[in-house]
Each structure stands twice: as structure tokens, then as C-alpha cells.
PDB file of C-alpha atoms in Angstrom:
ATOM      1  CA  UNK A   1       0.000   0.000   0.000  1.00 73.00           C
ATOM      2  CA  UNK A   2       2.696   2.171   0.704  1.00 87.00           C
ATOM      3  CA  UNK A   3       5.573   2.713  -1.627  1.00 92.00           C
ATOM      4  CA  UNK A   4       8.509   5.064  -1.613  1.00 95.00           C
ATOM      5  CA  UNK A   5       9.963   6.512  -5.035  1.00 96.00           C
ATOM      6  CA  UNK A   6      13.560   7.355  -4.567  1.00 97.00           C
ATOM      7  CA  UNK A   7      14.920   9.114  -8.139  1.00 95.00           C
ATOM      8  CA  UNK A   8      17.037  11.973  -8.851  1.00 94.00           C
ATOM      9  CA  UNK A   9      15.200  12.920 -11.962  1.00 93.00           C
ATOM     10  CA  UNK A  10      12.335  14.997 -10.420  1.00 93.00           C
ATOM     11  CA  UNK A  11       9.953  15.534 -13.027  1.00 93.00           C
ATOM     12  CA  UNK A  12      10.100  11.608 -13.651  1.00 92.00           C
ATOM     13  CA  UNK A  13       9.847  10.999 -10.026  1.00 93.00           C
ATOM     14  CA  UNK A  14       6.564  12.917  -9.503  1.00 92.00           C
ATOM     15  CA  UNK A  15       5.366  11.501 -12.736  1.00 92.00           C
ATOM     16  CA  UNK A  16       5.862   8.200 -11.333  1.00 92.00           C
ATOM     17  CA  UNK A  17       4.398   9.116  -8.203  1.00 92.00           C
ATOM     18  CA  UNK A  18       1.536  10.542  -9.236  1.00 90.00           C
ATOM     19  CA  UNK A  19       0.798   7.604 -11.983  1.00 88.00           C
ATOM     20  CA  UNK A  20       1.111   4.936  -8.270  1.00 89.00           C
ATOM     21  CA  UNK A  21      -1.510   7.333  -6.502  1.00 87.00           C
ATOM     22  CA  UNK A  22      -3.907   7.101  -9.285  1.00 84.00           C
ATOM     23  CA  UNK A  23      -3.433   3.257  -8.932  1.00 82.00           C
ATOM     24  CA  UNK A  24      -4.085   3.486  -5.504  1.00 80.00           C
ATOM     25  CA  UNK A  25      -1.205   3.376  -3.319  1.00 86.00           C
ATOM     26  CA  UNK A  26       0.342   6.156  -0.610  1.00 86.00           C
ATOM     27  CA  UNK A  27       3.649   7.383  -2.303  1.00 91.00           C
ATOM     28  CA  UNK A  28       6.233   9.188  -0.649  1.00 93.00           C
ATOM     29  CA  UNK A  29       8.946  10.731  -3.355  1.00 95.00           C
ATOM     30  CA  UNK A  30      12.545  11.515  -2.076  1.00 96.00           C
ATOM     31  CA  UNK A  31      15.407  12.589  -4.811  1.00 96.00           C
ATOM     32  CA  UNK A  32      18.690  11.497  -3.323  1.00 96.00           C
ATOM     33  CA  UNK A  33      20.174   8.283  -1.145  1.00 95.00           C
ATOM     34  CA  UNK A  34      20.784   9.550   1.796  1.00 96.00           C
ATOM     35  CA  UNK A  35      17.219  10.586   1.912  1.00 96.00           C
ATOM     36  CA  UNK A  36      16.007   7.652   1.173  1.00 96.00           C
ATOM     37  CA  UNK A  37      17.863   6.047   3.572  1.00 95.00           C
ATOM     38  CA  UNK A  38      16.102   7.960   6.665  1.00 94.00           C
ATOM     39  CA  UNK A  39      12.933   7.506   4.898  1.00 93.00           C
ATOM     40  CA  UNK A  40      12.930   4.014   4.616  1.00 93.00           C
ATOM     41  CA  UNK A  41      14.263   4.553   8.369  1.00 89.00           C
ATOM     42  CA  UNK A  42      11.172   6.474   9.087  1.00 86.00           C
ATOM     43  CA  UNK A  43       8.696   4.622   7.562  1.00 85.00           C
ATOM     44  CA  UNK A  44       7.573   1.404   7.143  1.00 83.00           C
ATOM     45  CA  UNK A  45       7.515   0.615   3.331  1.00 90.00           C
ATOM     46  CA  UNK A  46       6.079  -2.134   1.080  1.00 89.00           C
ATOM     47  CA  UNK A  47       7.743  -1.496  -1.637  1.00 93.00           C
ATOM     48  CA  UNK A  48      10.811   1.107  -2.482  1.00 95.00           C
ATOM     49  CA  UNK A  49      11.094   1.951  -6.279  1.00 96.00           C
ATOM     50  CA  UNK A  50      15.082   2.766  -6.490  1.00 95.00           C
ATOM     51  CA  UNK A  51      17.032   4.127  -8.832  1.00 93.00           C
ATOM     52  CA  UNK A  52      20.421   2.830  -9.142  1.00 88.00           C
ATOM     53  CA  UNK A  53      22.399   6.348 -10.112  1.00 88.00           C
ATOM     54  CA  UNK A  54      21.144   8.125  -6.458  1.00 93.00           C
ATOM     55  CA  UNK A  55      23.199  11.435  -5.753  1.00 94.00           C
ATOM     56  CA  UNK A  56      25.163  11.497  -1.913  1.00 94.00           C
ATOM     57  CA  UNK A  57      24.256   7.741  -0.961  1.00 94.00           C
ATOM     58  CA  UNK A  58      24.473   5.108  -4.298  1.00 92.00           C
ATOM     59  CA  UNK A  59      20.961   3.316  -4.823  1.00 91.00           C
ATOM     60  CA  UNK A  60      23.354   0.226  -4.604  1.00 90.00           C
ATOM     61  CA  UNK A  61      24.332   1.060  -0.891  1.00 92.00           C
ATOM     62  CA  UNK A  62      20.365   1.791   0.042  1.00 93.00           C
ATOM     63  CA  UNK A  63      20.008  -1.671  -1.508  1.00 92.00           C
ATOM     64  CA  UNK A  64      22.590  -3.159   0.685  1.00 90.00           C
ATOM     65  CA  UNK A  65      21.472  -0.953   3.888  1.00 91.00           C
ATOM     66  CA  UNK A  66      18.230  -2.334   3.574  1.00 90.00           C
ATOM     67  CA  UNK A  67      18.901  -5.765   2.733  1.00 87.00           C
ATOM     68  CA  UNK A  68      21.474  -6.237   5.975  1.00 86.00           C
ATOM     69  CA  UNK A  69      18.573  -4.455   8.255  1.00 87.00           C
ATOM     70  CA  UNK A  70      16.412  -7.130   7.479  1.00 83.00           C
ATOM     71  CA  UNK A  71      13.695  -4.775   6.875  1.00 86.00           C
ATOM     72  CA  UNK A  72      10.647  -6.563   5.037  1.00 86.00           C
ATOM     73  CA  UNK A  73      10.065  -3.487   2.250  1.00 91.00           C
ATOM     74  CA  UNK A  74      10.632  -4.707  -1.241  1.00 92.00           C
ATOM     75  CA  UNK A  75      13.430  -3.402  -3.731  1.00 93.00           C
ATOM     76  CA  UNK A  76      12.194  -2.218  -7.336  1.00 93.00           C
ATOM     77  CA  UNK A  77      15.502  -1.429  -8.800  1.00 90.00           C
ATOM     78  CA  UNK A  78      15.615   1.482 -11.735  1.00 88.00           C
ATOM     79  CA  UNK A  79      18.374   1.867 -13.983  1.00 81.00           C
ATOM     80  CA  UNK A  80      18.801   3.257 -17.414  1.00 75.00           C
ATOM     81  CA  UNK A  81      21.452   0.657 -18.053  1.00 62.00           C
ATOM     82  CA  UNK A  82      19.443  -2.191 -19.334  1.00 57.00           C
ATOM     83  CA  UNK A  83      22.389  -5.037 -19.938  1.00 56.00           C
ATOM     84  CA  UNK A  84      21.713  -8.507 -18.317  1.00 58.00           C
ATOM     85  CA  UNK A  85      25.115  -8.052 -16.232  1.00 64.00           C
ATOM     86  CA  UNK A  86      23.216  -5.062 -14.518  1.00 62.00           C
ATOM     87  CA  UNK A  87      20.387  -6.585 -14.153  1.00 60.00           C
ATOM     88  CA  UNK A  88      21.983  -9.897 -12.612  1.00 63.00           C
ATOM     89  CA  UNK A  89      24.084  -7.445 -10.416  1.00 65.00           C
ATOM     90  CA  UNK A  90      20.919  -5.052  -8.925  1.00 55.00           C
ATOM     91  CA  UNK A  91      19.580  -8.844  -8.073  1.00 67.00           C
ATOM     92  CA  UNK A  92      22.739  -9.412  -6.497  1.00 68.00           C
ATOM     93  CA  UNK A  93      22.334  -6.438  -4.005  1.00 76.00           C
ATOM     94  CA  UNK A  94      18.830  -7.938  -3.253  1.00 79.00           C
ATOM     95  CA  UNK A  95      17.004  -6.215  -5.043  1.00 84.00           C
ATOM     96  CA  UNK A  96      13.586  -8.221  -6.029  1.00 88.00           C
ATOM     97  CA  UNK A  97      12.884  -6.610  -8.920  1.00 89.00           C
ATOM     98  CA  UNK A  98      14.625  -4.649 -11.687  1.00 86.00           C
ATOM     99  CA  UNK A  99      13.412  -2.293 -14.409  1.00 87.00           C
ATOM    100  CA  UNK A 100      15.403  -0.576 -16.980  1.00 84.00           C
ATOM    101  CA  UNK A 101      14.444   3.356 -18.305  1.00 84.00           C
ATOM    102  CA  UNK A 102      12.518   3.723 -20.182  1.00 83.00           C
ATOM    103  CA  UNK A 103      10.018   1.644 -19.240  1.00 86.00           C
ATOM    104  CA  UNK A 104       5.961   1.440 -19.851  1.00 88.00           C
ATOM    105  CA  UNK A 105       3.949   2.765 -16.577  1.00 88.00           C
ATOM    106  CA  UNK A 106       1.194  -0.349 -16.524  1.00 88.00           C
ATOM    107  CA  UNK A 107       4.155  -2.967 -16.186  1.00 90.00           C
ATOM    108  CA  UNK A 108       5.687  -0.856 -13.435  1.00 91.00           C
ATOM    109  CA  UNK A 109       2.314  -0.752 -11.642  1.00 89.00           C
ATOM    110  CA  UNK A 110       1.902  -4.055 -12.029  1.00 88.00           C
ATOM    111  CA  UNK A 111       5.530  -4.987 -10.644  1.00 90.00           C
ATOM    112  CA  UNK A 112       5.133  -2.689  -7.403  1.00 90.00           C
ATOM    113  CA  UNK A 113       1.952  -4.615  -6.835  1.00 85.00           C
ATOM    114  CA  UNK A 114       3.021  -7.992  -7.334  1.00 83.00           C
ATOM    115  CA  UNK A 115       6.088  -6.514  -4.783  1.00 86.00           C
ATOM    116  CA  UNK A 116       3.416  -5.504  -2.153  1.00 75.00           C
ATOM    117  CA  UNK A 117       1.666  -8.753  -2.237  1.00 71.00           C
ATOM    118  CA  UNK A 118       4.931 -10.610  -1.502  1.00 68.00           C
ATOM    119  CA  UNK A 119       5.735  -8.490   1.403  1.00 59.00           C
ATOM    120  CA  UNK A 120       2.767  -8.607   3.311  1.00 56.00           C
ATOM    121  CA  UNK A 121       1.286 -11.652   4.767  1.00 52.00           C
ATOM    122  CA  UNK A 122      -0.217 -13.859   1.982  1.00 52.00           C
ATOM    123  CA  UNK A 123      -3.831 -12.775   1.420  1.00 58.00           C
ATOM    124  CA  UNK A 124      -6.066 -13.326  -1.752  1.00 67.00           C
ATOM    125  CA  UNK A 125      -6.881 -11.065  -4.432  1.00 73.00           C
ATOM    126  CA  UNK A 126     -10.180 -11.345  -3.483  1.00 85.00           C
ATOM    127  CA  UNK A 127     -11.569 -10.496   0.077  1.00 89.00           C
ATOM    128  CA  UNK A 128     -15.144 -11.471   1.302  1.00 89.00           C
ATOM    129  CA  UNK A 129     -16.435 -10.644   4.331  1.00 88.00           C
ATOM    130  CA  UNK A 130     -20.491  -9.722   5.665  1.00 89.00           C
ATOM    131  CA  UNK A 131     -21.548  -9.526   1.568  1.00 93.00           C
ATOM    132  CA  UNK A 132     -18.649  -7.465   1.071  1.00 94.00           C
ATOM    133  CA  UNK A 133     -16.255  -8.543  -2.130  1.00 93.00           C
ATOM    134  CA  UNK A 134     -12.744  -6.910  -2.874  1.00 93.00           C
ATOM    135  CA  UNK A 135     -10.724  -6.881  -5.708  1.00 91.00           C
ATOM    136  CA  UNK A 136      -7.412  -5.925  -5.116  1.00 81.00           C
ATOM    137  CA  UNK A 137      -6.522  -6.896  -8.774  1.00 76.00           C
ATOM    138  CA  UNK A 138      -9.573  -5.293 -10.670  1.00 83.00           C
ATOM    139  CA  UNK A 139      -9.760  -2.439  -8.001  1.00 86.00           C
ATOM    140  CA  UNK A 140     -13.116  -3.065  -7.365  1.00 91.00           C
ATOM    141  CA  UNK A 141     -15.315  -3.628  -4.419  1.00 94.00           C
ATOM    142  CA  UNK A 142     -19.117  -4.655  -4.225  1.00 94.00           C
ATOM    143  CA  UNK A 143     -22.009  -5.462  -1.132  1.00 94.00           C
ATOM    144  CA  UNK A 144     -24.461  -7.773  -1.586  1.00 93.00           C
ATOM    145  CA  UNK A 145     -23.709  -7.152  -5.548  1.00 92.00           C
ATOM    146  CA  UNK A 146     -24.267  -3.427  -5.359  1.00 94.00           C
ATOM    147  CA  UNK A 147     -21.135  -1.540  -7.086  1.00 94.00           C
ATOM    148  CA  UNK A 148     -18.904   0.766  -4.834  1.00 93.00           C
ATOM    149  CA  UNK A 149     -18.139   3.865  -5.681  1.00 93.00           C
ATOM    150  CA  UNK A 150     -14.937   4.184  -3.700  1.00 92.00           C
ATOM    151  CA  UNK A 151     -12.168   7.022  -3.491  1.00 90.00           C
ATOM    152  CA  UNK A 152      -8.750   5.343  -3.726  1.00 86.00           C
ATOM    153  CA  UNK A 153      -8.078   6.062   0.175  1.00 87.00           C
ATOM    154  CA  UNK A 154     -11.648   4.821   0.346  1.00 92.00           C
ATOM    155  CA  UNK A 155     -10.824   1.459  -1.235  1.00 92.00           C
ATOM    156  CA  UNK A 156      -6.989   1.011   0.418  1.00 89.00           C
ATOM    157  CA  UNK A 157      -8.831   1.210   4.105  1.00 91.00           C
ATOM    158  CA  UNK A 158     -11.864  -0.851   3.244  1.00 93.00           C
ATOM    159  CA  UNK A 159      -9.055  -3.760   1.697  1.00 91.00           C
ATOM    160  CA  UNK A 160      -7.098  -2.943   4.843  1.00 89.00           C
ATOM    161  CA  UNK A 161     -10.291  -3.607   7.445  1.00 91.00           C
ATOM    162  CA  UNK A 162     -11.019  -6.970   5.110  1.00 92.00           C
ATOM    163  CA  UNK A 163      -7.529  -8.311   5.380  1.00 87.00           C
ATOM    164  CA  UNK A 164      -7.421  -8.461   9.351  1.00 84.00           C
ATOM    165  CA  UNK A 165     -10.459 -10.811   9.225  1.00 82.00           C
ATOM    166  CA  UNK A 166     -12.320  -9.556  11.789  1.00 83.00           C
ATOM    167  CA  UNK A 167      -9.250  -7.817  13.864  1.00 85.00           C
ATOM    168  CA  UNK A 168      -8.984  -4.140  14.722  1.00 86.00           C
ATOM    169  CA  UNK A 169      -6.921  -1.933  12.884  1.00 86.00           C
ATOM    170  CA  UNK A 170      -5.305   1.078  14.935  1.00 86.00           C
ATOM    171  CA  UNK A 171      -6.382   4.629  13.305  1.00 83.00           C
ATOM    172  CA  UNK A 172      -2.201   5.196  13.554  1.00 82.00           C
ATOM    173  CA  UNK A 173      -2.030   1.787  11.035  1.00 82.00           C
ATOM    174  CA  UNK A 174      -4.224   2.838   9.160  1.00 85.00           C
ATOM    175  CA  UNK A 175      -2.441   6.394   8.356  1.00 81.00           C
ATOM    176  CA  UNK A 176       0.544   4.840   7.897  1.00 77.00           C
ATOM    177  CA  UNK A 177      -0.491   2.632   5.606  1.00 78.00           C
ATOM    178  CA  UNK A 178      -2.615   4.351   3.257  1.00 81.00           C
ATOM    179  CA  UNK A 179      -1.718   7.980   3.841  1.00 78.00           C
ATOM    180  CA  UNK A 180       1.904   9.569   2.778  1.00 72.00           C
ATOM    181  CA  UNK A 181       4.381  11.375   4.843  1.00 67.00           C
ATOM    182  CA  UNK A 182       2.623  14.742   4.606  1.00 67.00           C
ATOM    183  CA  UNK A 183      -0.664  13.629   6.734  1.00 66.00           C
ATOM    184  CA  UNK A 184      -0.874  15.515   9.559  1.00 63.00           C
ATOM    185  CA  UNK A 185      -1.792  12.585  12.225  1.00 61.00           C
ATOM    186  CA  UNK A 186      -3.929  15.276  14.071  1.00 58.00           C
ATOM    187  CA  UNK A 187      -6.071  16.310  10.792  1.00 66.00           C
ATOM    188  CA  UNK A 188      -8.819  13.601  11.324  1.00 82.00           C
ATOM    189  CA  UNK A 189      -8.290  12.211   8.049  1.00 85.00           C
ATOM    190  CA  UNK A 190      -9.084   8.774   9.121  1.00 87.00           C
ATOM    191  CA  UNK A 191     -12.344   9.725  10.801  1.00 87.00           C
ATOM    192  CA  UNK A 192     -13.637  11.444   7.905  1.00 89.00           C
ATOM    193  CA  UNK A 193     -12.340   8.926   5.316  1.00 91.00           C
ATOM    194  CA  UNK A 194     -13.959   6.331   7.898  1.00 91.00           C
ATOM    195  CA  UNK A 195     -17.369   8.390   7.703  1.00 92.00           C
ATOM    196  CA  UNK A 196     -17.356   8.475   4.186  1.00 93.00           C
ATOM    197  CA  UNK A 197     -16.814   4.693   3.864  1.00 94.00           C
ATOM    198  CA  UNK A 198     -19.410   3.667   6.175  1.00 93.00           C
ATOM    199  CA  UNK A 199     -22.005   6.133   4.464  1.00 93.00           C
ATOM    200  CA  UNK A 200     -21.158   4.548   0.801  1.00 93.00           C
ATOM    201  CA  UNK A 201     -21.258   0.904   2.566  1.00 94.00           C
ATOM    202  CA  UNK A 202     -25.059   1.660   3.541  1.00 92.00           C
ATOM    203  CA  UNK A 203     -26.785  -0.060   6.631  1.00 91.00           C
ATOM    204  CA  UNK A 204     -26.466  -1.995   8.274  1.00 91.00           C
ATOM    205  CA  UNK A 205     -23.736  -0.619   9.420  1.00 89.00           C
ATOM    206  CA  UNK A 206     -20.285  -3.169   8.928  1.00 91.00           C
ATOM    207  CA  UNK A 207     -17.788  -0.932  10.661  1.00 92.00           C
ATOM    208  CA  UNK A 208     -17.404  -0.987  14.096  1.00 89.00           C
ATOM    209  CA  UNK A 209     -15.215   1.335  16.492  1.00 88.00           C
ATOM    210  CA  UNK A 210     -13.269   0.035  18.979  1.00 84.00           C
ATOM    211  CA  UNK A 211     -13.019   2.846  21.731  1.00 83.00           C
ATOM    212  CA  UNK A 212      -9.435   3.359  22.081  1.00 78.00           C
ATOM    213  CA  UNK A 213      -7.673   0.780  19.353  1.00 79.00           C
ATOM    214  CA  UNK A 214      -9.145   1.461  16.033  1.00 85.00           C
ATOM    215  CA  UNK A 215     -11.630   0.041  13.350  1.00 89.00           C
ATOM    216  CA  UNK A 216     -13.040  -3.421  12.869  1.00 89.00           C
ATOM    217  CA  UNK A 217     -15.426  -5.011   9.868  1.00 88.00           C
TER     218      UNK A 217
END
């Protein structure tokens, strides 16, 4: 759900960034290593999309930073040198993906996504729960076979709520997994998203607060 883009080229970065948002995810956007080093120190990332020429800290040695911290975020790994010795030697670093520039927008979608599923806990592209069907593949979410009209955020917290199965999910979880690093934590953005999902969800009601620890379906 949440993905860091960590390139130099600015105007590609944002492009990028913007293009994830639209396909749902929270996207934070940094343009040199060492920033994306406290980032990803910061945060807790599913996927990182890194390119491999960073300025001040090389993308290879956020690679290898990463990789020895044991941290679960996934490597996408950019490069505008497209040979198969760079590709075998970004794989090398542990990175679990690569991608060479220029590339075509759907298939890097499609990579950050098959990323995110492998770093979370295995769920299935499809989530049912009280007449409630998700489709984290088709983006599209139904109850009792009535269409949802969902905003993105809408969608990433409702596919959040189904994936606990019944568990709570903190209001601090759920900002840091759907929202970027320019939420203000004290805006109420999760209370009004939260309003707006349980209004478009119709009665009876599905979501239940938890005083004090969060959100439940």
C-alpha cells in the first residue's frame, strides 16, 4: 500500500508518483540516497522503487542498507542501463525486482503490486467478508452485488479492514499505511475517510469502532 519513489530525476519521479496514486497506493517521493535512507528509516515501506544512479548515498548502498537491516520493504531497482550483467548485479544487491528506463507505466504498476503482495502476509486477491467482495486486482469492491463507488483512500482502508479478518486496525495503522508522509496525524483524516466509507457501505452498518484501538469489519 505504501511505496517510496527514490529518483534523482524529479519531473520523472513525480510523474511516477503521481501515476502509483492514481493506482491506488500512498507514495512518498525523495530525490537522493541519503534521503532515502532515513525515509525508509522512518517509515515502514512495502515497496521502495530505487534508482540505481542516487546522488550522496548510491541506490546500490540503500540496496545493501536495507537488505542487511532485514527490513521486510521490497526493492524495485531502476536503472537506465538495461544489460543482463546489470540486471543480474541489482539482483545481487537484493534487489527483487529490476526495471530498466525507459520503461511502460502499466508494467511498473503491475511490478510494485506484485512486490506488495509478496511483502505482506499472503492474502487473496479477493476479500469477502459480511456480503462485502474486494478486488485488489480489478480495483473493485461490491455489497451484496451493489457496485462501490470508492475514493482510492476509500478502497486502500476498506481492503485494509477486510484483510485483518475480523481484527482491529489502529487509526495510527491505518495512516501509515494508506496515507503519505505529509498527513498531519492530528487532521482527522481517518475519521472522515472512515465516515465516508461507512455512508457509501449503507446499513447496516459493517464498521465498528473500537473505543481506544481502532476500526473493525
Amino acid at each position: 500500500m505504501r511505496v517510496l519513489v527514490a529518483e534523482d530525476e524529479e519531473i520523472l519521479a513525480e510523474l511516477v508518483a503521481t501515476g502509483l496514486r492514481r493506482a491506488g497506493f500512498a507514495v512518498d517521493t525523495v530525490y537522493s540516497g541519503d534521503a532515502a535512507v532515513a525515509y525508509l528509516g522512518l517509515h515502514d515501506y512495502d515497496v521502495v522503487v530505487l534508482d540505481r544512479d542516487l546522488p550522496r548515498v548510491h541506490g546500490d548502498d540503500v540496496a545493501r542498507g536495507l537488505v542487511a537491516s532485514g527490513s521486510r520493504t521490497r526493492i524495485l531497482m531502476l536503472t537506465a542501463a538495461g544489460s543482463m550483467e546489470d540486471r543480474v548485479s541489482g539482483l545481487d544487491l537484493g534487489a527483487d525486482d529490476y526495471l530498466g528506463k525507459p520503461f511502460e507505466f502499466p508494467e511498473l504498476v503491475s511490478r510494485v503490486r506484485a512486490l506488495r503482495r509478496r511483502s505482506a502476509r499472503p492474502v487473496p486477491p479477493q476479500l469477502q467478508r459480511y456480503g462485502v467482495r474486494l478486488d485488489s486486482v480489478r480495483r473493485t469492491a461490491s455489497r451484496d452485488g451493489r457496485e462501490l463507488d470508492l475514493s482510492p483512500k476509500e478502497f486502500t482502508v476498506l481492503q485494509l479492514l477486510l484483510e485483518a479478518d475480523g481484527g482491529t486496525v489502529s487509526a495510527e495503522e491505518l495512516l501509515e499505511r494508506a496515507w503519505d508522509a505529509n498527513a498531519d496525524p492530528f487532521t482527522g483524516a481517518v475519521r472522515v475517510c472512515m465516515s465516508k466509507l461507512r455512508g457509501k457501505l449503507g446499513e447496516p452498518a459493517l464498521i465498528r469502532t473500537v473505543q481506544g484501538v481502532g476500526y473493525a469489519l
